[in-house]
Amino acid sequence: MDNKFPKKKIPKKILKNKEKWVFQLYIAGGSPIGMYTYNTLKSICNKHFKNYKIQIIDLLQHPNLAKKQEIIAIPTIIRISPKPNIKIIGDLSNPKQALLSLKLDSRMVDNWDRHGEKK
Amino acid sequence: MAKRIKKTLPKERLPAKCRTGIPGIDEITFGGLPKNRATLISGIPGSGKTMFAMEFLIHGIIDFHEPGLFVSFEESETELIQNFVSLGYNLNKLIAKKQLIIHQIHIDKTEFQEAGNYNLDGLFIQLEDVLKKNKVNRVAFDTIELLFTHLKNKSHLRTEVQRLFRWFKRKKITIVVTAEQVNSTASFYGVEEFVADCVIILDTRVRSQVATRRLRIEKYRGSPHGTNEYPFLITNQGLFVFAITELKLDYSASESIIPSGIKQMDAMLGKNGFFKGSSILVTGPAGIGKTCIAAAFAQKTCERGEKCIFFAFEESPLQIIRNMSSVGIDLKYYITKGLLQLSCINPTSCGLELHLLNIQRAVNELKPSVVIIDPISNLKTTGLGEDVRSMLYRLIAFFKFKKVTSMMTSLVSLNPENLEPEESISSFMDVWIYTQYIQDLEKQSRYLLIRKARGMAHSKQVRELLIKDEGVELLDIYVYGNETITEQNKKMLKDILHKASINK
């Protein structure tokens, strides 16, 4: 009822999007929280994007990037592509929230949930 | 035998202090802010928190050669530079010399999403990067609470901010943190709970249309401090706190005497003048010649080649010069010689604190031996009685500390009974010269009396005050029957005596 959009069309459009998805993951050293976030992000990407790329940036090695990208919190994910850039802070421990944050559209979250049920 | 336990008390030592260099702050904190620790500056919007934080750094650079880092969560570097130019600071110069670093932390909750847990390592890395490149002894955060407004997980943030300050402490850096005051708590998110080794509250209050800024030290771990509220000013030369009430009453008492400029008055005073560094109050109704007495004193001072500042709250300089020349006091000559400074101030132009500061500055610059304020009663238009009283008290303490002899005139009503306001001031004045009119059916004459002169056996006699073309004079008053014989009716007396002799 509350889903006003036709279910068939739009999710498919997004899923079949062949656009390249690029994420930057900013971490500080080899902390477990960084690895955890990377794995979560990767599993989300595997599920939803055919063509994606995750760049891991260790701020301890590139401290000047912290100022440049205005990074306060660790971990921070920046969606570089598609534009516009979107910044997400946190370890993505809440996947629903994570997807919302990645601005993949709320419809897609539904789809993802259903997808999970089906499997 | 009971063992004698030797009590070895640890040597009383105050925690190490970091001098701020802000005038007044070091006095009321007995040496400065806690070194290598954090101080919270809390206040309502516009109370001067950013100013305090920046001044702490600037004074650190200029006075103590300690480079500073200003971490701004609100304003950008260019904004800060612009703001402080108007306060007389050229931040560009300090930044170019790498003594001052302004680091803006941009944070805006509309620009990011939160998903899960995080820590503030990004902030740490940013700051670490700055600290690595520059040697820094002082850091100011303005205002760290912005983190709390933009990030959701408050309890987690709190531990993170706490970690940040511990990290700075380990690096032996003195921190100043600003926070918005909400209701009666020092900060909205309770930063004071974990940050503060010292809490300073800034406040602005408006009473009878005059705004006064006040500062108070709420807490200072392990150190005594002044507990009063201290007025402070933000001037074109920065922050200025009036810590003068902290001055102890231990100024030296001079034995040397300076003449009053009126011969007969010197005779009345027992020691041929006032003690140097004393405070003199001249009270009287309108038109009696208070300004003349003050001007005579100024003239005498300048005659000896000493400097004098004449603060006039009523008349313009030219008016004073003209009026005084009519009674034979040539002020213009001494002004051109540079011995006399005539400062005419509109009493309503600013608040009491600014008047106080202006007077103090002028005294510090010219180093006069005599200061005249004519009249202090006009200050009442600027403040309430109690405020004026405390301001004058601080002013007199300042003059005594500087060994400046001060003469203040005050207007009283014609009714001699109505003395109340002057009595309150006169209690902390050393000399009180009281003038009043005597009115008979046919004439009015002025008389003068020394009500009090600390430390000297002064005359208790009432004298007649004469203002002549050649100057101010005092005459003895004779009593003939029930009538006082004054200068004006001496002529009459002569006539009477003449008639009487003829009748004989």
XYZ file of C-alpha atoms in Angstrom:
623
model
C 0.000 0.000 0.000
C 2.638 2.463 1.001
C 4.747 1.524 -1.931
C 3.443 3.829 -4.550
C 5.852 2.845 -7.222
C 5.316 0.018 -9.661
C 7.471 -2.772 -8.296
C 8.585 -4.237 -11.556
C 10.068 -1.348 -13.393
C 12.314 0.672 -11.184
C 14.273 -1.893 -9.142
C 15.221 -3.688 -12.289
C 16.386 -0.469 -13.824
C 18.713 0.135 -10.945
C 19.936 -3.404 -10.706
C 20.688 -3.588 -14.336
C 22.467 -0.321 -14.225
C 25.773 -0.894 -15.868
C 27.160 2.321 -14.518
C 30.342 1.934 -12.612
C 30.004 2.320 -8.868
C 33.082 3.661 -7.124
C 33.445 3.887 -3.374
C 36.262 5.212 -1.285
C 36.654 3.710 2.142
C 38.690 5.767 4.577
C 40.211 3.876 7.473
C 42.907 4.485 10.028
C 45.420 1.675 10.052
C 44.531 -1.988 9.905
C 41.830 -1.863 12.500
C 39.208 -4.617 12.680
C 36.454 -2.077 12.269
C 37.935 -1.109 8.913
C 38.006 -4.704 7.709
C 34.485 -5.276 8.944
C 33.235 -2.254 7.033
C 35.067 -3.313 3.923
C 33.474 -6.760 4.021
C 30.020 -5.364 4.558
C 30.411 -2.886 1.752
C 31.724 -5.581 -0.517
C 28.826 -7.904 0.166
C 26.345 -5.112 -0.500
C 28.104 -4.307 -3.746
C 28.211 -7.919 -4.807
C 24.497 -8.125 -4.338
C 23.563 -4.977 -6.125
C 26.136 -3.846 -8.576
C 27.716 -5.671 -11.377
C 30.372 -3.142 -11.942
C 31.883 -1.651 -8.830
C 35.155 -0.651 -7.307
C 36.169 -0.056 -3.697
C 39.273 1.998 -2.965
C 40.669 1.664 0.519
C 42.521 4.725 1.770
C 44.557 4.537 4.938
C 44.573 8.002 6.454
C 47.561 7.178 8.610
C 49.558 7.022 5.425
C 47.859 9.975 3.793
C 46.987 12.289 6.673
C 46.598 15.318 4.433
C 43.617 13.652 2.768
C 41.706 13.845 6.039
C 41.674 17.627 5.846
C 41.066 17.645 2.116
C 38.087 15.328 2.256
C 36.914 16.768 5.589
C 36.918 13.444 7.323
C 36.211 13.454 11.009
C 34.838 10.015 11.661
C 36.391 6.662 10.883
C 35.264 4.701 8.906
C 33.945 7.063 6.241
C 32.715 5.929 2.856
C 32.485 8.359 -0.022
C 30.531 7.397 -3.103
C 32.597 8.856 -5.893
C 30.561 7.559 -8.760
C 27.802 7.983 -9.745
C 27.688 11.646 -8.907
C 26.927 13.416 -6.667
C 29.386 12.408 -4.010
C 27.777 10.963 -0.935
C 29.460 10.603 2.406
C 28.546 7.896 4.866
C 30.061 7.519 8.285
C 29.902 4.350 10.322
C 30.723 0.699 9.952
C 27.538 -0.218 8.044
C 26.529 -2.494 10.898
C 22.932 -1.662 10.049
C 22.610 -2.834 6.412
C 19.213 -1.307 5.813
C 20.454 2.014 7.048
C 23.600 1.529 5.053
C 21.741 1.087 1.813
C 19.590 4.061 2.547
C 22.690 6.022 3.278
C 24.240 5.007 0.029
C 21.205 6.640 -1.505
C 20.379 3.613 -3.540
C 16.732 4.478 -3.301
C 14.241 3.223 -0.743
C 12.577 0.985 -3.306
C 15.721 -0.893 -3.671
C 15.921 -1.626 0.007
C 12.563 -3.314 -0.263
C 13.788 -5.296 -3.172
C 16.894 -6.274 -1.314
C 14.829 -7.470 1.634
C 12.581 -9.510 -0.570
C 15.571 -10.826 -2.355
C 16.920 -11.969 0.974
C 13.687 -13.732 1.844
C 13.542 -15.513 -1.462
C 16.992 -16.876 -1.061
C 56.203 4.930 74.004
C 54.038 6.214 71.318
C 55.835 6.511 68.141
C 56.204 9.963 67.039
C 54.841 10.164 63.585
C 56.584 12.733 61.628
C 54.060 14.453 59.529
C 55.601 15.321 56.278
C 53.226 17.510 54.521
C 53.808 17.751 50.843
C 55.196 21.058 49.950
C 52.308 23.272 49.123
C 52.457 23.830 45.486
C 49.893 25.120 43.087
C 49.390 23.322 39.811
C 51.533 24.615 36.999
C 49.924 27.577 35.330
C 49.868 28.873 31.838
C 49.809 32.629 31.757
C 47.179 34.000 29.438
C 48.558 37.503 29.027
C 45.000 38.821 28.879
C 44.928 41.863 31.177
C 43.280 40.891 34.437
C 42.846 37.156 33.880
C 46.192 36.209 35.327
C 45.470 38.244 38.434
C 42.147 36.604 39.222
C 43.394 33.110 38.474
C 46.591 33.713 40.482
C 48.871 33.090 37.579
C 46.878 31.812 34.638
C 44.969 28.836 33.330
C 45.924 25.278 34.289
C 48.946 24.284 32.246
C 48.653 21.268 29.958
C 45.036 20.936 30.901
C 41.699 22.065 29.559
C 39.752 25.192 30.423
C 36.149 25.663 29.457
C 34.952 29.114 28.440
C 31.204 29.174 28.646
C 28.822 31.959 27.793
C 25.696 33.077 26.051
C 25.938 33.984 22.361
C 27.916 37.163 21.826
C 29.549 37.112 25.210
C 33.060 36.962 23.812
C 33.980 33.279 23.949
C 35.708 33.152 20.580
C 37.428 36.389 21.487
C 38.735 34.905 24.717
C 39.964 31.782 22.957
C 41.718 33.745 20.239
C 43.208 36.234 22.685
C 44.631 33.356 24.664
C 46.510 32.238 21.566
C 47.521 35.709 20.393
C 48.901 36.706 23.782
C 50.643 33.370 23.938
C 52.391 34.136 20.676
C 53.199 37.775 21.317
C 53.957 37.712 25.038
C 55.304 34.221 25.638
C 56.424 33.006 22.184
C 54.163 29.996 22.368
C 52.657 29.149 19.000
C 48.951 28.371 18.972
C 46.435 26.348 17.037
C 42.891 27.543 16.637
C 40.521 24.728 15.782
C 37.388 26.327 14.448
C 34.201 24.369 13.991
C 32.195 27.397 13.023
C 34.028 30.114 11.199
C 36.442 29.811 8.339
C 39.939 31.214 8.397
C 39.045 34.236 6.280
C 36.043 35.013 8.456
C 38.128 34.852 11.597
C 40.815 37.062 10.108
C 38.205 39.628 9.129
C 36.567 39.561 12.536
C 39.803 40.104 14.372
C 41.020 42.918 12.160
C 38.249 45.032 13.651
C 39.672 44.275 17.078
C 43.103 45.480 16.128
C 44.784 42.149 15.442
C 46.517 41.277 12.250
C 46.173 37.514 12.176
C 47.613 37.319 8.681
C 50.975 38.361 10.034
C 50.946 35.685 12.719
C 49.742 33.081 10.273
C 52.456 33.993 7.794
C 55.045 33.550 10.529
C 53.510 30.148 11.257
C 52.948 31.124 14.862
C 49.215 30.924 14.568
C 47.479 28.113 12.757
C 43.795 28.253 12.052
C 42.391 24.848 11.285
C 38.799 24.661 10.270
C 36.927 21.448 10.855
C 34.034 21.427 8.496
C 31.088 19.485 9.754
C 27.565 19.571 8.421
C 25.058 16.850 9.065
C 23.318 17.446 5.774
C 26.445 16.344 3.952
C 26.735 12.840 5.347
C 24.732 9.910 6.523
C 25.290 7.819 9.594
C 25.211 4.048 9.310
C 26.580 2.179 12.265
C 29.388 2.864 14.670
C 32.336 5.128 14.145
C 35.051 6.946 16.032
C 36.646 10.333 15.593
C 39.983 9.107 14.311
C 39.579 11.339 11.282
C 39.636 14.362 13.551
C 42.624 12.972 15.408
C 44.495 12.412 12.169
C 43.741 15.916 10.963
C 45.028 17.433 14.197
C 47.980 15.105 14.426
C 48.962 16.172 10.943
C 48.875 19.832 11.985
C 50.813 19.171 15.172
C 53.469 17.243 13.305
C 54.080 20.076 10.888
C 54.020 22.844 13.517
C 55.178 23.146 17.071
C 52.153 24.131 19.117
C 51.815 24.897 22.833
C 48.280 26.213 22.994
C 45.126 25.001 21.356
C 41.694 26.580 21.282
C 38.520 24.750 20.245
C 35.656 26.916 19.112
C 33.183 25.314 19.735
C 33.571 21.601 20.081
C 29.914 21.230 20.909
C 29.118 21.526 17.262
C 30.199 17.921 16.982
C 27.318 17.002 19.217
C 24.765 18.896 17.221
C 25.801 17.224 13.993
C 26.485 13.689 15.096
C 23.836 11.418 16.524
C 25.495 9.086 18.955
C 25.976 11.414 21.922
C 27.237 8.993 24.528
C 29.780 7.601 22.136
C 30.836 11.082 21.118
C 31.371 12.003 24.705
C 33.938 9.274 25.185
C 35.559 10.283 21.920
C 35.855 13.931 22.933
C 37.188 12.846 26.274
C 39.784 10.782 24.470
C 40.691 13.820 22.402
C 41.406 15.943 25.448
C 43.376 13.204 27.155
C 45.408 12.944 23.995
C 46.188 16.660 24.100
C 47.084 16.497 27.770
C 49.585 13.766 27.028
C 51.074 16.011 24.375
C 51.509 18.721 27.038
C 49.315 21.248 25.358
C 47.123 23.750 27.160
C 43.608 23.775 25.779
C 40.819 26.313 25.843
C 37.387 25.064 24.854
C 34.388 27.259 24.272
C 30.815 26.197 24.914
C 27.409 27.703 24.688
C 25.816 28.393 28.031
C 22.306 27.039 28.335
C 20.192 28.054 31.293
C 22.429 27.640 34.273
C 24.586 24.795 33.030
C 27.921 25.682 31.587
C 27.371 23.751 28.380
C 24.488 22.057 26.649
C 26.072 18.650 26.255
C 27.812 18.591 29.588
C 31.273 19.114 28.175
C 32.297 20.652 31.475
C 31.936 17.284 33.167
C 34.935 15.798 31.482
C 36.808 18.695 29.984
C 37.048 21.162 32.678
C 39.861 21.632 35.081
C 38.796 25.223 35.062
C 35.490 26.779 34.056
C 35.140 30.458 33.211
C 31.678 31.896 32.652
C 31.179 34.965 30.486
C 27.997 36.940 30.708
C 26.416 40.057 29.290
C 23.817 41.846 31.305
C 21.708 44.841 30.475
C 20.705 47.085 33.312
C 19.077 50.458 32.781
C 19.912 50.258 29.081
C 23.621 49.824 29.618
C 25.136 46.465 28.808
C 27.922 45.226 31.012
C 30.041 42.191 30.336
C 31.021 40.116 33.296
C 33.363 37.237 33.862
C 33.468 34.706 36.644
C 35.622 31.717 37.436
C 33.239 28.963 38.374
C 35.771 26.332 39.177
C 39.479 25.826 39.191
C 40.719 22.439 40.273
C 43.507 22.568 42.779
C 43.954 26.296 42.860
C 42.496 29.255 44.662
C 40.949 31.905 42.473
C 38.995 35.122 42.653
C 35.346 34.226 43.042
C 33.753 37.544 42.221
C 32.142 38.631 39.041
C 34.567 40.856 37.228
C 33.455 43.358 34.635
C 35.297 43.041 31.375
C 35.406 44.858 28.098
C 35.993 44.015 24.507
C 37.792 47.046 23.207
C 39.632 47.868 20.030
C 42.696 46.538 21.811
C 41.154 43.263 22.820
C 39.786 41.772 25.963
C 40.258 43.575 29.231
C 39.244 42.290 32.640
C 39.000 44.594 35.626
C 40.718 42.666 38.332
C 41.391 45.753 40.355
C 39.171 44.675 43.243
C 41.789 42.025 43.754
C 44.361 44.688 44.436
C 45.195 44.460 48.066
C 45.024 47.500 50.243
C 48.766 47.525 50.521
C 49.705 50.550 48.508
C 52.347 52.670 50.109
C 51.441 55.855 51.936
C 53.481 58.799 50.893
C 54.607 61.419 53.370
C 55.193 64.042 50.766
C 52.715 66.841 50.385
C 51.388 68.565 47.337
C 49.765 71.975 47.632
C 46.122 72.474 46.793
C 46.577 75.627 44.742
C 44.654 77.719 47.229
C 46.896 79.268 49.840
C 44.346 79.431 52.608
C 43.264 75.865 51.955
C 46.829 74.661 52.486
C 46.818 76.474 55.814
C 43.563 74.749 56.756
C 44.956 71.345 55.938
C 47.525 71.418 58.714
C 50.345 69.994 56.603
C 50.228 72.638 53.916
C 48.568 70.490 51.323
C 47.319 67.053 50.464
C 49.291 63.881 50.869
C 50.644 62.666 47.573
C 48.524 59.856 46.268
C 45.490 60.703 48.344
C 41.978 61.044 47.020
C 40.089 64.269 47.443
C 36.365 64.764 47.156
C 34.878 68.215 46.605
C 31.138 68.373 47.050
C 28.824 71.284 46.600
C 25.694 72.547 44.926
C 25.572 73.906 41.391
C 27.546 77.056 40.684
C 29.543 77.150 43.869
C 32.914 76.818 42.197
C 33.876 73.157 42.418
C 35.456 73.291 38.994
C 37.373 76.404 40.068
C 38.823 74.584 43.077
C 39.776 71.680 40.846
C 41.264 73.945 38.180
C 43.301 75.786 40.806
C 44.694 72.461 41.929
C 45.503 71.524 38.337
C 47.199 74.840 37.725
C 49.344 74.512 40.823
C 50.388 71.027 39.776
C 51.386 72.166 36.322
C 53.264 75.133 37.785
C 55.588 72.672 39.472
C 56.131 71.026 36.113
C 54.112 67.932 36.941
C 51.533 66.420 34.667
C 47.815 66.511 35.221
C 44.789 65.052 33.481
C 41.484 66.863 33.772
C 38.493 64.655 32.914
C 35.451 66.800 32.328
C 32.041 65.193 32.064
C 30.125 68.410 31.651
C 31.842 71.006 29.550
C 33.816 71.206 26.371
C 37.551 71.996 26.565
C 37.154 75.484 25.145
C 34.369 76.258 27.551
C 36.473 75.205 30.516
C 39.453 77.215 29.307
C 37.290 80.305 28.807
C 35.522 79.970 32.145
C 38.699 79.372 34.081
C 40.521 82.267 32.456
C 37.757 84.504 33.814
C 38.889 83.617 37.325
C 42.547 84.033 36.523
C 43.425 80.384 35.896
C 45.234 80.000 32.596
C 44.815 76.369 31.568
C 45.624 76.945 27.923
C 49.233 77.757 28.683
C 49.780 74.405 30.367
C 47.910 72.526 27.670
C 50.258 73.934 25.040
C 53.194 73.067 27.281
C 51.923 69.489 27.338
C 51.561 69.334 31.079
C 47.801 69.429 31.215
C 45.517 67.114 29.323
C 41.904 68.141 29.113
C 39.724 65.122 28.312
C 36.109 65.956 27.820
C 33.868 62.910 27.707
C 30.163 62.677 27.328
C 29.139 60.542 30.319
C 26.374 58.793 28.426
C 28.655 57.889 25.523
C 29.576 54.571 27.034
C 29.129 52.332 30.030
C 30.908 52.757 33.332
C 33.468 50.079 32.582
C 34.571 51.780 29.430
C 34.885 55.087 31.274
C 36.974 53.337 33.873
C 39.126 51.772 31.206
C 39.548 55.042 29.317
C 40.645 56.798 32.487
C 43.050 53.990 33.352
C 44.526 54.019 29.876
C 45.005 57.764 29.876
C 46.719 57.542 33.251
C 48.964 54.729 32.080
C 49.932 56.689 28.999
C 50.570 60.141 30.423
C 51.665 59.103 33.914
C 50.278 62.235 35.587
C 50.779 63.080 39.212
C 47.287 64.509 39.537
C 43.993 63.432 38.032
C 40.828 65.506 38.237
C 37.370 64.169 37.518
C 34.708 66.813 37.223
C 32.108 65.810 38.253
C 31.641 62.189 39.271
C 27.976 62.791 39.984
C 27.376 62.848 36.225
C 28.331 59.214 36.010
C 25.082 58.369 37.700
C 23.403 58.947 34.387
C 25.289 55.929 33.104
C 24.821 53.480 35.914
C 23.000 52.682 39.066
C 24.243 53.973 42.380
C 25.773 50.703 43.436
C 27.636 50.266 40.155
C 28.959 53.810 40.226
C 30.132 53.275 43.759
C 32.032 50.113 42.938
C 33.476 51.699 39.818
C 34.717 54.676 41.810
C 36.096 52.358 44.407
C 38.091 50.525 41.776
C 39.154 53.802 40.244
C 40.422 55.181 43.539
C 42.228 51.932 44.282
C 43.846 52.215 40.879
C 44.931 55.799 41.484
C 46.418 54.892 44.840
C 48.206 51.968 43.314
C 49.672 54.313 40.709
C 50.444 56.946 43.378
C 48.295 59.471 41.587
C 46.602 62.191 43.599
C 43.000 62.395 42.533
C 40.453 65.126 43.002
C 36.836 64.430 42.228
C 34.009 66.878 42.375
C 30.452 65.906 43.061
C 27.240 67.827 42.767
C 24.939 67.830 45.766
C 21.537 69.338 46.175
C 21.092 72.764 47.789
C 19.516 71.155 50.783
C 22.379 70.527 53.221
C 20.460 67.677 54.831
C 20.461 65.690 51.631
C 23.900 64.157 51.949
C 23.239 60.490 51.552
C 24.838 59.653 48.170
C 27.971 61.644 48.901
C 28.456 60.056 52.244
C 28.649 56.677 50.605
C 31.470 57.875 48.355
C 33.186 59.976 50.956
C 33.838 56.928 53.112
C 36.664 55.843 50.867
C 38.007 59.284 50.108
C 40.901 60.682 52.128
C 39.895 64.304 52.054
C 36.416 65.678 51.851
C 36.000 69.354 51.051
C 32.466 70.424 51.606
C 30.970 73.596 50.155
C 27.547 75.091 50.613
C 25.688 78.367 50.279
C 24.589 80.563 53.149
C 21.594 82.536 52.240
C 20.293 85.556 54.091
C 17.490 87.805 53.108
C 19.654 90.115 51.094
C 22.618 88.027 49.955
C 24.049 84.648 49.240
C 27.591 83.674 50.031
C 29.635 80.545 49.674
C 31.359 78.751 52.452
C 33.801 75.924 52.574
C 34.607 73.368 55.208
C 37.036 70.495 55.416
C 34.954 67.643 56.716
C 37.699 65.144 56.745
C 41.385 64.916 56.031
C 42.956 61.605 56.894
C 46.292 61.755 58.588
C 46.421 65.462 59.316
C 45.056 67.860 61.893
C 42.885 69.991 59.687
C 41.040 73.159 60.548
C 37.495 72.673 61.725
C 36.621 76.229 60.819
C 34.158 77.287 58.189
C 35.694 79.623 55.615
C 34.160 81.831 53.093
C 34.852 80.824 49.518
C 35.538 83.706 47.225
C 35.929 83.392 43.511
C 37.655 86.500 42.234
C 39.163 87.595 38.975
C 42.568 86.608 40.338
C 41.577 83.172 41.521
C 40.017 81.295 44.378
C 40.391 82.626 47.899
C 39.234 81.583 51.305
C 38.473 84.016 54.043
C 37.809 83.674 57.738
C 34.270 84.237 58.776
C 33.617 86.574 61.657
C 30.574 86.415 63.745
C 28.991 89.627 64.882
C 26.111 88.972 67.193
C 24.017 86.368 65.536
C 25.182 87.277 62.107
C 28.108 85.889 60.163
C 30.199 88.574 58.628
C 31.264 87.649 55.149
C 33.166 89.590 52.555
C 30.044 90.795 50.910
C 28.638 92.432 53.949
C 31.914 93.755 55.264
C 31.116 96.935 53.433
C 27.821 97.054 55.205
C 29.567 96.417 58.462
C 31.917 99.269 57.797
C 28.941 101.499 57.227
C 27.344 100.321 60.448
C 30.534 100.872 62.401
C 30.993 104.225 60.771
C 27.488 105.234 61.700
C 27.980 103.979 65.208
C 31.149 106.041 65.643
C 29.370 109.130 64.393
C 26.560 108.550 66.822
C 29.017 108.397 69.675
